[in-house]
Amino acid sequence: MSFARLQEHIDKLQNPTVVGLDPALSHIPDEMLEKYYKEYGETLEAASLAVTEFNIGLIDALCDIVPAVKPQSAYYEALGPFGAFSLQKTCEYAKKKGMYVILDGKRNDIGSTAAAYSAAYLGVTIVKSKEYLPYEADALTVNAYLGSDGIKPFIENAVKYDKAIFALVKTSNPSAGELQDRLMGYGDGPSFPVASQARLNRTDEPSPCPEPSPCLVSLYCAVGDLMEEIAKDTIDKYGYTCVGAVVGATYPEEAEFLRKRLKNTFFLVPGYGAQGGSAADAAKSFDSNKKGAIVNSSRAIIAAWKKGGSDYKTAAREEVLKMREELRKVLKY
Amino acid sequence: MSFARLQEHIDKLQNPTVVGLDPALSHIPDEMLEKYYKEYGETLEAASLAVTEFNIGLIDALCDIVPAVKPQSAYYEALGPFGAFSLQKTCEYAKKKGMYVILDGKRNDIGSTAAAYSAAYLGVTIVKSKEYLPYEADALTVNAYLGSDGIKPFIENAVKYDKAIFALVKTSNPSAGELQDRLMGYGDGPSFPVASQARLNRTDEPSPCPEPSPCLVSLYCAVGDLMEEIAKDTIDKYGYTCVGAVVGATYPEEAEFLRKRLKNTFFLVPGYGAQGGSAADAAKSFDSNKKGAIVNSSRAIIAAWKKGGSDYKTAAREEVLKMREELRKVLKY
């Protein structure tokens, strides 16, 4: 249930990594692109077919040593509807090869619409008497800004179909802290009159200022708390709920704090490698049993061939083995 | 620039409304679906073709009285890749009929990935020597949880191609306040030691508790402030930047507060009608010149035919005229 399948696959391969399939066209070898341009012209269709072939090659080269892939939806959407076919085929092929598929879409909306996103990636769409899987993923990244009613439709399908989600908690980018590090009232939070506004919080009466330190938490911590709370009935045999958290390797102090606080939350760790996070930084997201997290690397692996010397599959495999060794070393596997 | 095109179209039609194209299959008349099931089987392809025909009919029926449409991406994604073609054709047809297209995708990611989303909906994708518009929208909804570096790639294309975005500020759903209403330090915010954590905010030194009322703002207010600040160089002739705000009609007090505070921000107002917001509630998002906002209605219009009596186009048109009258009355057009 939940993340158990992923944890077991990680354990089997002794490799807590996920390869990000972010196929910017500049990451694809020219001869692969040219082959399709020759047949279909310089079109989005040709580019999408090249992306599919590129991904299939990477999956073939990595599926015996990497437990999971993470297609980044944006790069497929930038290719228009043909890109959607490429995304669908990429997910399908990775599943066929036994990989766990984390679709990185950071979706979010009000309940009724979140249910449609949930059907698209974790559930089924019903067409009269038939059921279809629009895109076949095991997990989806989501954004929790709308609160629990925008998350619950994903939890429902996660429970029903043995899937999972990762909510953005502390992201890996430089401006992550602008909102996420801001400190706020703990729990339901106190309510204050703000400037000329009579009441900002409609349900609580204004109350006095809280004690400073222990009652204030950062926004990212509040999001993490809320996610663990609403998913608490879905804890699996390894102790994790079906709602994971995205926690950037670029913020190791925060990761250490969150790892201690969110005992039932599985972490997806971006920011390793190209974005600047080290293996030691990424290790902060693992629990004392070396479980409960998976580390992503995208560009550094899929575009490793650009450094020269190897074809793209060999270069990616070499880079994955290097990353695996670095993580095994700091985690003392 | 920015929202000027939209404001001028609203002024011309004297109708500040946008029709949400959220084509759940249950909103489409059976005979339309059956026509495609007969030809293509009970498939996602058939359903997607029915959605396209349904939308084209709505656009034909409404384009002389409604300035804008808002396709909700989730419903197209739930149909798989064929749904992406339906979304593309819907946007293209609405543009051809002179409507302003607000794509509701609530996209968000780190800078490099946000650039790919920005290319997909507001910009172009380059395939060797050719440029393509993957999906042709005038504006896109986005989620600002990742801070300014995830928003800037959208602003760049908005400026370059006369487009715009709407960031989620105060959403219309019941659990919106769980995070959005929480109060936090104003501006850069103070930093506190939290529990056993030495420093949550990595850049500022811990400082004492701030004065309670005027220095604390809600998260939604902080997001609104940040968006107005980072887009301040893009103000158009009507006084609005290219970064609008989503402000739900279901929270009229908050809308009134935000309208006063965010003087340079154009509002997209969901939550009218089916979700419970009244015309008077929606009116709180307009400035004193009756400008600066557009009100969305989806289900109540596109599924109006289910109440019986008219075909879906006539029913939608009647519902739009009713909504227009209600808004004109409270806005005193």
XYZ file of C-alpha atoms in Angstrom:
666
model
C 0.000 0.000 0.000
C 0.934 3.563 -0.455
C 4.702 3.744 -0.728
C 5.380 0.115 0.232
C 5.824 -0.959 -3.395
C 8.325 1.821 -3.944
C 10.241 1.116 -0.723
C 10.490 -2.568 -1.584
C 11.771 -1.816 -5.064
C 14.355 0.572 -3.608
C 15.438 -2.084 -1.108
C 15.736 -4.736 -3.801
C 17.983 -2.583 -5.999
C 19.729 -0.987 -3.002
C 19.312 2.301 -4.808
C 17.080 5.100 -3.458
C 17.099 7.142 -6.665
C 14.600 8.269 -9.255
C 15.596 9.507 -12.691
C 13.762 12.626 -13.835
C 12.615 12.366 -17.451
C 12.660 16.093 -18.320
C 13.217 15.831 -22.074
C 14.016 19.361 -23.154
C 14.800 18.971 -26.869
C 18.341 20.202 -26.199
C 18.938 17.054 -24.140
C 18.197 14.730 -27.068
C 21.007 13.710 -29.442
C 20.729 15.482 -32.806
C 20.766 12.315 -34.886
C 17.689 11.034 -33.035
C 15.806 14.296 -33.673
C 16.918 14.475 -37.310
C 15.606 10.991 -38.035
C 12.078 12.133 -37.144
C 12.437 15.588 -38.748
C 13.263 13.821 -41.995
C 10.060 11.806 -41.845
C 7.625 14.279 -40.221
C 9.246 17.667 -40.876
C 10.384 20.030 -38.130
C 7.133 19.571 -36.229
C 5.916 19.042 -32.688
C 4.884 15.549 -33.770
C 8.441 14.713 -34.863
C 9.872 16.154 -31.643
C 7.382 14.138 -29.561
C 8.293 10.895 -31.321
C 11.981 11.590 -30.701
C 11.229 12.221 -27.009
C 9.444 8.867 -26.776
C 12.366 7.016 -28.368
C 14.835 8.869 -26.123
C 12.869 7.912 -23.000
C 12.460 4.282 -24.042
C 16.213 4.065 -24.534
C 16.838 5.528 -21.072
C 14.330 3.157 -19.456
C 15.940 0.154 -21.192
C 19.385 1.292 -20.061
C 18.404 1.946 -16.428
C 15.509 -0.292 -15.363
C 17.727 -2.960 -13.782
C 19.499 -0.455 -11.499
C 16.966 2.360 -10.929
C 13.624 1.726 -9.182
C 11.699 4.733 -10.454
C 11.332 7.424 -13.110
C 9.791 10.866 -12.759
C 8.480 12.334 -16.021
C 8.121 16.116 -15.674
C 4.803 16.983 -17.310
C 5.817 20.500 -18.384
C 8.242 19.257 -21.041
C 5.571 17.079 -22.634
C 2.944 19.844 -22.469
C 5.365 22.177 -24.270
C 5.104 19.788 -27.246
C 1.315 20.172 -27.459
C -1.068 17.195 -27.791
C 1.562 14.967 -29.434
C 3.610 15.478 -26.279
C 0.694 14.021 -24.307
C 1.004 10.805 -26.337
C 4.731 10.759 -25.598
C 4.022 11.144 -21.872
C 1.437 8.367 -21.973
C 3.777 5.989 -23.787
C 6.687 6.842 -21.489
C 4.623 6.012 -18.387
C 3.293 2.833 -19.952
C 6.741 1.601 -21.015
C 8.341 2.343 -17.647
C 5.553 0.420 -15.879
C 6.020 -2.496 -18.275
C 9.704 -2.554 -17.378
C 8.833 -2.751 -13.690
C 9.642 0.835 -12.748
C 7.625 2.965 -10.310
C 6.320 6.052 -12.146
C 6.135 9.372 -10.308
C 4.371 11.856 -12.553
C 5.616 15.335 -11.723
C 2.647 17.598 -12.481
C 2.244 19.572 -9.222
C -1.519 19.553 -9.837
C -3.953 21.387 -7.600
C -7.534 22.650 -7.670
C -10.837 22.718 -5.769
C -12.340 19.342 -4.847
C -14.463 18.628 -7.923
C -11.627 19.541 -10.277
C -8.986 17.768 -8.192
C -11.135 14.660 -8.697
C -10.675 15.042 -12.463
C -6.876 15.358 -12.054
C -6.947 12.354 -9.746
C -8.824 10.330 -12.389
C -6.326 11.425 -15.046
C -3.208 10.195 -13.241
C -4.130 7.879 -10.356
C -7.571 6.570 -11.222
C -9.838 5.792 -14.124
C -12.099 7.669 -16.516
C -15.414 6.011 -17.267
C -16.714 6.216 -20.834
C -20.227 4.776 -20.629
C -19.614 1.061 -19.907
C -15.807 1.136 -20.190
C -13.008 2.177 -17.834
C -9.728 3.710 -18.991
C -6.432 4.733 -17.390
C -5.749 8.081 -19.121
C -2.099 8.170 -17.950
C -0.644 5.310 -15.952
C 1.306 6.655 -12.969
C 1.999 5.243 -9.501
C 2.308 8.621 -7.830
C 1.633 12.258 -8.660
C 3.144 15.437 -7.239
C 0.544 17.945 -5.979
C 0.431 21.450 -4.500
C -1.503 21.849 -1.223
C -2.197 25.617 -1.309
C -5.967 24.980 -1.526
C -6.030 22.902 1.664
C -7.437 19.481 2.433
C -10.487 19.384 0.171
C -8.197 19.742 -2.856
C -6.048 16.817 -1.633
C -8.713 14.320 -0.594
C -9.704 13.202 -4.126
C -6.088 12.119 -4.648
C -6.032 10.219 -1.343
C -9.232 8.418 -2.346
C -7.697 7.028 -5.522
C -4.379 6.370 -3.774
C -6.173 4.117 -1.297
C -8.400 2.517 -3.931
C -5.697 1.742 -6.504
C -2.542 1.453 -4.350
C -1.126 4.788 -5.516
C 0.419 7.772 -3.736
C 1.008 11.521 -3.961
C 3.802 13.887 -2.966
C 2.755 17.339 -1.765
C 5.150 20.256 -2.182
C 6.489 21.065 1.279
C 9.948 22.673 0.992
C 10.885 23.005 -2.668
C 14.458 23.043 -3.987
C 14.468 26.377 -5.848
C 16.254 29.574 -4.708
C 13.039 31.528 -3.972
C 11.382 28.628 -2.116
C 11.621 30.498 1.177
C 9.839 33.667 0.077
C 6.540 32.146 1.171
C 7.468 28.712 2.529
C 9.829 30.004 5.266
C 7.406 32.609 6.588
C 6.369 31.887 10.163
C 2.734 31.520 11.110
C 0.487 30.500 13.971
C 0.591 26.836 14.858
C -2.385 24.489 14.448
C -5.625 26.279 13.654
C -3.741 29.515 14.178
C -4.652 32.658 16.034
C -6.596 35.437 14.381
C -5.674 39.111 14.416
C -7.289 42.238 13.110
C -5.057 43.297 10.231
C -4.772 46.981 9.384
C -8.177 48.328 8.410
C -9.590 44.863 7.866
C -12.044 43.845 10.555
C -11.487 40.094 10.369
C -9.299 38.157 7.976
C -10.064 34.796 9.474
C -13.800 34.455 9.223
C -14.329 31.604 11.646
C -12.274 32.609 14.690
C -12.660 35.676 16.860
C -9.617 37.933 17.115
C -7.333 36.759 19.915
C -4.141 38.124 21.493
C -0.645 37.584 20.163
C 0.700 34.082 20.829
C 3.965 33.353 22.613
C 6.732 33.748 20.052
C 8.793 30.633 19.614
C 7.113 27.276 20.157
C 3.720 28.275 18.786
C 4.976 29.531 15.439
C 5.918 27.314 12.519
C 7.005 27.973 8.966
C 4.482 27.623 6.160
C 6.329 24.562 4.825
C 6.086 22.950 8.247
C 2.358 23.784 8.459
C 1.818 22.154 5.057
C 3.759 19.065 6.145
C 1.734 18.838 9.369
C -1.561 19.202 7.512
C -0.649 16.514 4.966
C 0.406 14.021 7.639
C -2.786 14.727 9.577
C -5.256 14.260 6.712
C -3.577 11.030 5.570
C -3.085 9.465 8.997
C -5.537 6.624 8.292
C -3.473 5.391 5.348
C -0.253 4.360 7.130
C 1.356 1.309 5.482
C 3.470 -1.497 6.940
C 6.598 0.640 6.730
C 4.945 3.468 8.673
C 4.257 5.838 5.787
C 0.980 7.413 4.684
C 0.021 7.689 1.014
C 0.813 11.432 1.065
C 4.526 12.041 0.697
C 6.375 15.353 0.769
C 8.690 17.108 -1.671
C 11.718 18.273 0.340
C 14.634 19.827 -1.564
C 18.205 18.569 -1.056
C 19.247 22.209 -1.398
C 17.888 22.926 2.111
C 19.490 20.253 4.323
C 18.734 21.966 7.664
C 15.054 22.122 6.850
C 15.128 18.531 5.605
C 16.637 17.369 8.898
C 13.959 19.255 10.834
C 11.162 17.837 8.663
C 12.510 14.272 8.820
C 12.303 14.403 12.626
C 8.874 16.025 12.622
C 7.030 14.084 9.899
C 7.618 10.526 11.035
C 4.953 9.030 8.766
C 5.825 10.887 5.580
C 7.833 9.544 2.627
C 10.091 12.196 1.046
C 10.790 12.905 -2.618
C 14.082 14.799 -2.739
C 14.814 17.025 -5.756
C 17.763 19.401 -6.023
C 20.555 16.807 -5.986
C 23.329 17.309 -8.536
C 22.696 20.017 -11.127
C 20.795 22.178 -8.599
C 23.575 21.969 -6.017
C 22.474 19.458 -3.357
C 25.121 16.893 -2.298
C 24.631 13.250 -1.330
C 25.136 14.229 2.323
C 22.429 16.888 1.939
C 20.047 14.373 0.383
C 20.784 11.886 3.164
C 19.090 14.202 5.700
C 15.735 13.114 4.266
C 16.204 9.432 5.164
C 15.204 7.909 8.475
C 17.623 6.030 10.737
C 16.860 2.789 8.852
C 17.924 4.403 5.556
C 14.319 4.314 4.392
C 11.532 6.785 3.723
C 13.033 8.834 0.899
C 13.983 8.778 -2.769
C 16.408 11.193 -4.417
C 15.808 12.636 -7.877
C 18.314 13.580 -10.530
C 17.265 14.668 -14.028
C 19.569 16.709 -16.234
C 22.818 15.322 -14.806
C 21.742 11.835 -15.891
C 19.703 12.202 -19.057
C 22.041 14.796 -20.585
C 25.266 13.161 -19.342
C 26.146 12.237 -22.958
C 26.825 15.918 -23.694
C 30.067 15.733 -21.743
C 31.236 13.454 -24.585
C 32.806 10.023 -24.704
C 29.716 7.777 -24.545
C 26.365 7.334 -26.215
C 23.444 8.722 -24.198
C 22.407 5.394 -22.688
C 25.889 4.422 -21.540
C 26.540 7.924 -20.220
C 23.256 7.893 -18.257
C 24.027 4.479 -16.778
C 27.511 5.567 -15.720
C 26.075 8.676 -14.066
C 23.420 6.630 -12.228
C 26.058 4.214 -10.909
C 28.104 7.173 -9.670
C 25.068 8.656 -7.901
C 24.189 5.268 -6.415
C 27.689 4.895 -5.006
C 27.616 8.382 -3.503
C 24.282 7.727 -1.818
C 25.277 4.240 -0.629
C 28.387 5.758 0.906
C 26.654 8.483 2.908
C 23.768 6.209 3.873
C 26.219 3.406 4.813
C 24.337 0.738 2.877
C -0.867 44.910 -22.855
C -1.447 42.599 -20.013
C -5.129 42.674 -19.196
C -5.976 45.677 -21.407
C -7.312 43.465 -24.214
C -9.555 41.656 -21.772
C -10.808 44.855 -20.092
C -11.620 46.388 -23.468
C -13.539 43.308 -24.572
C -15.478 43.330 -21.287
C -16.281 47.033 -21.763
C -17.428 46.492 -25.335
C -19.845 43.707 -24.384
C -20.712 45.339 -21.043
C -20.353 41.898 -19.534
C -17.578 41.068 -17.015
C -18.056 37.301 -17.197
C -16.078 34.290 -18.290
C -17.656 30.928 -19.032
C -15.780 27.961 -17.592
C -15.476 25.108 -20.077
C -15.294 22.203 -17.587
C -16.660 19.422 -19.794
C -17.300 16.557 -17.408
C -18.906 13.928 -19.662
C -22.068 14.110 -17.540
C -22.553 17.694 -18.763
C -22.711 16.655 -22.414
C -26.064 15.694 -23.965
C -26.334 11.916 -24.514
C -27.168 12.160 -28.210
C -23.913 14.039 -28.829
C -21.864 11.405 -27.008
C -23.706 8.509 -28.680
C -22.968 9.868 -32.139
C -19.237 9.500 -31.490
C -19.561 6.211 -29.564
C -21.253 4.780 -32.641
C -18.328 5.717 -34.843
C -15.344 5.286 -32.474
C -16.676 2.918 -29.797
C -16.933 3.831 -26.117
C -13.408 5.274 -26.110
C -11.530 8.272 -24.797
C -11.136 9.372 -28.410
C -14.911 9.383 -28.931
C -15.461 11.248 -25.661
C -12.816 13.831 -26.611
C -14.429 14.456 -30.007
C -17.795 14.946 -28.301
C -16.208 17.435 -25.891
C -14.791 19.406 -28.808
C -18.173 19.565 -30.555
C -19.880 20.520 -27.279
C -17.408 23.373 -26.695
C -17.630 24.645 -30.266
C -21.398 24.790 -29.902
C -21.092 26.755 -26.658
C -18.575 29.174 -28.168
C -20.839 29.750 -31.201
C -23.812 30.356 -28.918
C -22.013 32.749 -26.569
C -19.212 34.610 -28.362
C -21.316 37.706 -29.124
C -22.273 38.231 -25.468
C -19.376 36.738 -23.429
C -15.835 38.141 -23.672
C -13.909 35.105 -22.407
C -13.832 31.360 -21.839
C -11.872 29.421 -19.236
C -11.148 25.803 -20.184
C -10.315 23.791 -17.054
C -7.346 21.617 -18.002
C -8.181 18.769 -15.576
C -11.246 17.663 -17.544
C -9.241 17.397 -20.759
C -6.348 15.601 -19.033
C -8.829 13.045 -17.665
C -9.474 12.056 -21.305
C -5.815 11.249 -21.932
C -3.893 12.492 -25.005
C -7.043 12.794 -27.138
C -8.294 15.238 -24.519
C -5.194 17.352 -25.198
C -6.293 17.679 -28.837
C -9.745 18.707 -27.640
C -8.217 21.367 -25.391
C -6.038 22.648 -28.210
C -8.963 22.879 -30.635
C -11.186 24.520 -28.031
C -8.619 27.262 -27.390
C -8.014 27.752 -31.100
C -11.729 28.023 -31.926
C -12.460 30.441 -29.076
C -9.610 32.701 -30.239
C -10.889 32.563 -33.811
C -14.268 33.716 -32.546
C -12.652 36.676 -30.810
C -12.846 35.378 -27.245
C -10.126 35.824 -24.605
C -8.917 32.396 -23.467
C -7.972 31.859 -19.823
C -6.478 28.398 -19.495
C -7.121 27.131 -15.977
C -4.156 24.858 -15.243
C -2.838 26.239 -11.925
C 0.678 25.347 -13.114
C 3.723 25.771 -10.887
C 7.328 24.579 -10.690
C 10.946 25.689 -10.272
C 12.234 28.259 -12.765
C 13.545 26.007 -15.538
C 10.388 23.887 -15.528
C 8.085 26.900 -15.185
C 9.720 28.113 -18.411
C 8.491 24.926 -20.146
C 4.936 25.488 -18.832
C 5.184 29.100 -19.944
C 6.209 27.992 -23.446
C 3.328 25.495 -23.549
C 0.554 28.013 -22.826
C 1.826 31.576 -23.249
C 4.822 31.293 -25.516
C 6.310 29.195 -28.263
C 8.200 25.928 -28.604
C 11.058 25.953 -31.072
C 11.573 22.834 -33.200
C 14.868 23.475 -34.997
C 14.007 26.324 -37.405
C 10.279 26.478 -36.697
C 8.188 28.042 -33.929
C 4.921 26.573 -32.644
C 2.190 27.604 -30.217
C 1.517 24.299 -28.389
C -1.761 25.592 -26.855
C -3.052 29.025 -27.693
C -4.158 30.827 -24.532
C -4.244 34.511 -23.551
C -3.814 33.858 -19.856
C -2.938 30.962 -17.558
C -3.735 30.364 -13.899
C -0.678 29.599 -11.742
C 0.144 28.682 -8.144
C 2.767 30.841 -6.388
C 3.836 28.458 -3.588
C 7.383 28.260 -5.027
C 7.889 32.033 -4.889
C 9.062 34.524 -7.476
C 11.514 32.427 -9.496
C 8.689 30.058 -10.444
C 6.537 33.004 -11.608
C 9.074 35.031 -13.581
C 9.152 32.768 -16.689
C 5.411 33.399 -17.060
C 5.862 37.157 -16.692
C 8.560 37.086 -19.390
C 6.229 35.545 -21.957
C 3.323 37.692 -20.783
C 5.344 40.803 -21.559
C 6.765 39.416 -24.807
C 3.512 38.121 -26.284
C 0.860 40.357 -24.646
C -0.392 37.601 -22.329
C -1.188 37.412 -18.624
C -1.391 35.072 -15.637
C -3.637 34.776 -12.583
C -1.972 33.561 -9.379
C -4.075 31.758 -6.776
C -4.541 34.186 -3.895
C -7.777 33.380 -2.027
C -9.443 30.370 -3.615
C -13.188 29.690 -3.573
C -13.239 26.221 -1.965
C -14.366 25.413 1.605
C -10.871 24.488 2.889
C -9.195 27.512 1.276
C -8.518 29.047 4.681
C -6.652 26.085 6.188
C -3.392 27.511 4.893
C -4.380 30.732 3.118
C -5.940 32.398 6.199
C -3.011 31.638 8.502
C -1.313 34.812 9.733
C 2.370 35.381 9.190
C 5.044 38.030 9.510
C 4.732 40.939 7.126
C 7.251 41.683 4.368
C 10.431 39.646 4.672
C 9.040 38.321 7.911
C 10.646 37.826 11.286
C 12.503 34.660 12.148
C 12.074 32.602 15.301
C 13.728 29.541 16.700
C 11.067 26.835 16.379
C 11.043 23.961 18.838
C 14.342 22.086 18.559
C 15.102 23.608 15.204
C 17.944 26.143 15.394
C 16.883 28.309 12.492
C 14.038 27.753 10.082
C 14.687 30.881 8.114
C 18.211 30.509 6.858
C 18.927 34.079 5.833
C 17.660 36.148 8.784
C 18.858 36.044 12.352
C 16.232 35.163 14.964
C 14.479 38.298 16.143
C 11.891 39.020 18.835
C 8.148 38.641 18.399
C 6.612 41.399 16.282
C 3.766 43.607 17.413
C 0.561 41.670 16.854
C -1.838 43.444 14.568
C -0.429 45.646 11.808
C 2.683 43.567 11.099
C 0.896 40.277 10.512
C -0.871 39.354 7.308
C -2.608 36.251 6.067
C -0.809 33.944 3.654
C -3.207 34.897 0.868
C -2.429 38.552 1.460
C 1.312 37.833 1.438
C 0.931 36.030 -1.897
C -1.061 38.941 -3.326
C 1.571 41.430 -2.109
C 4.414 39.369 -3.582
C 2.687 39.035 -6.964
C 1.967 42.775 -7.212
C 5.557 43.545 -6.243
C 7.283 41.270 -8.765
C 5.061 42.463 -11.623
C 5.155 46.167 -10.828
C 7.062 47.044 -14.013
C 4.293 45.642 -16.218
C 1.443 48.028 -15.348
C -0.806 48.707 -18.353
C -2.847 51.774 -19.313
C -5.697 50.679 -17.050
C -3.372 50.365 -14.077
C -3.067 46.572 -13.963
C 0.055 44.405 -14.037
C 0.228 41.200 -16.095
C -0.130 39.113 -12.911
C -3.755 38.875 -11.836
C -5.166 37.158 -8.752
C -7.744 34.426 -8.237
C -10.117 35.665 -5.524
C -13.190 33.558 -4.742
C -16.681 35.099 -4.676
C -17.374 32.768 -1.754
C -15.206 34.990 0.509
C -16.586 38.515 -0.031
C -14.947 40.081 3.063
C -11.532 38.925 1.937
C -12.264 40.085 -1.614
C -13.159 43.564 -0.361
C -9.937 43.687 1.671
C -7.841 42.498 -1.286
C -9.505 44.896 -3.752
C -8.472 47.825 -1.541
C -4.969 46.485 -0.989
C -3.984 45.254 -4.469
C -4.690 48.340 -6.539
C -2.753 47.137 -9.590
C -4.083 43.583 -9.729
C -6.813 42.261 -12.026
C -9.054 39.667 -10.324
C -10.438 36.394 -11.676
C -13.457 35.539 -9.527
C -14.567 31.896 -9.302
C -17.230 30.605 -6.932
C -20.217 32.469 -8.378
C -23.406 30.443 -8.812
C -23.061 26.693 -8.242
C -20.423 27.218 -5.513
C -22.604 29.713 -3.616
C -21.222 33.194 -4.353
C -23.851 35.867 -5.221
C -23.567 38.752 -7.694
C -23.171 41.118 -4.741
C -20.320 38.947 -3.415
C -18.612 38.935 -6.816
C -19.015 42.718 -7.070
C -16.568 43.183 -4.167
C -13.734 42.314 -6.559
C -14.407 45.269 -8.894
C -12.880 48.704 -8.434
C -14.945 51.889 -8.122
C -14.970 52.241 -11.928
C -16.538 48.765 -12.276
C -13.308 47.493 -13.802
C -10.467 45.179 -12.831
C -12.316 41.875 -12.455
C -14.033 39.089 -14.356
C -16.479 36.599 -12.839
C -16.483 32.924 -13.779
C -19.378 30.520 -13.988
C -18.998 26.978 -15.322
C -21.484 24.243 -14.435
C -24.486 26.585 -14.036
C -24.049 27.677 -17.661
C -22.708 24.711 -19.594
C -25.035 22.209 -17.895
C -28.067 24.524 -17.787
C -29.806 22.286 -20.366
C -30.222 19.602 -17.710
C -32.984 21.620 -16.062
C -34.966 20.833 -19.234
C -36.901 22.962 -21.688
C -34.118 24.061 -24.065
C -31.259 22.624 -26.095
C -27.841 23.113 -24.477
C -26.866 26.160 -26.494
C -30.100 28.029 -25.864
C -30.045 27.077 -22.186
C -26.445 28.288 -21.806
C -27.256 31.578 -23.521
C -30.296 32.176 -21.322
C -28.195 31.487 -18.222
C -25.458 33.868 -19.385
C -27.992 36.637 -20.012
C -29.396 36.104 -16.507
C -25.909 36.296 -14.980
C -25.103 39.401 -17.033
C -28.233 41.117 -15.769
C -27.469 40.239 -12.169
C -23.922 41.601 -12.454
C -25.031 44.730 -14.349
C -27.557 45.405 -11.612
C -25.131 45.174 -8.674
C -22.374 46.987 -10.557
C -24.857 49.657 -11.737
C -23.683 49.531 -15.362
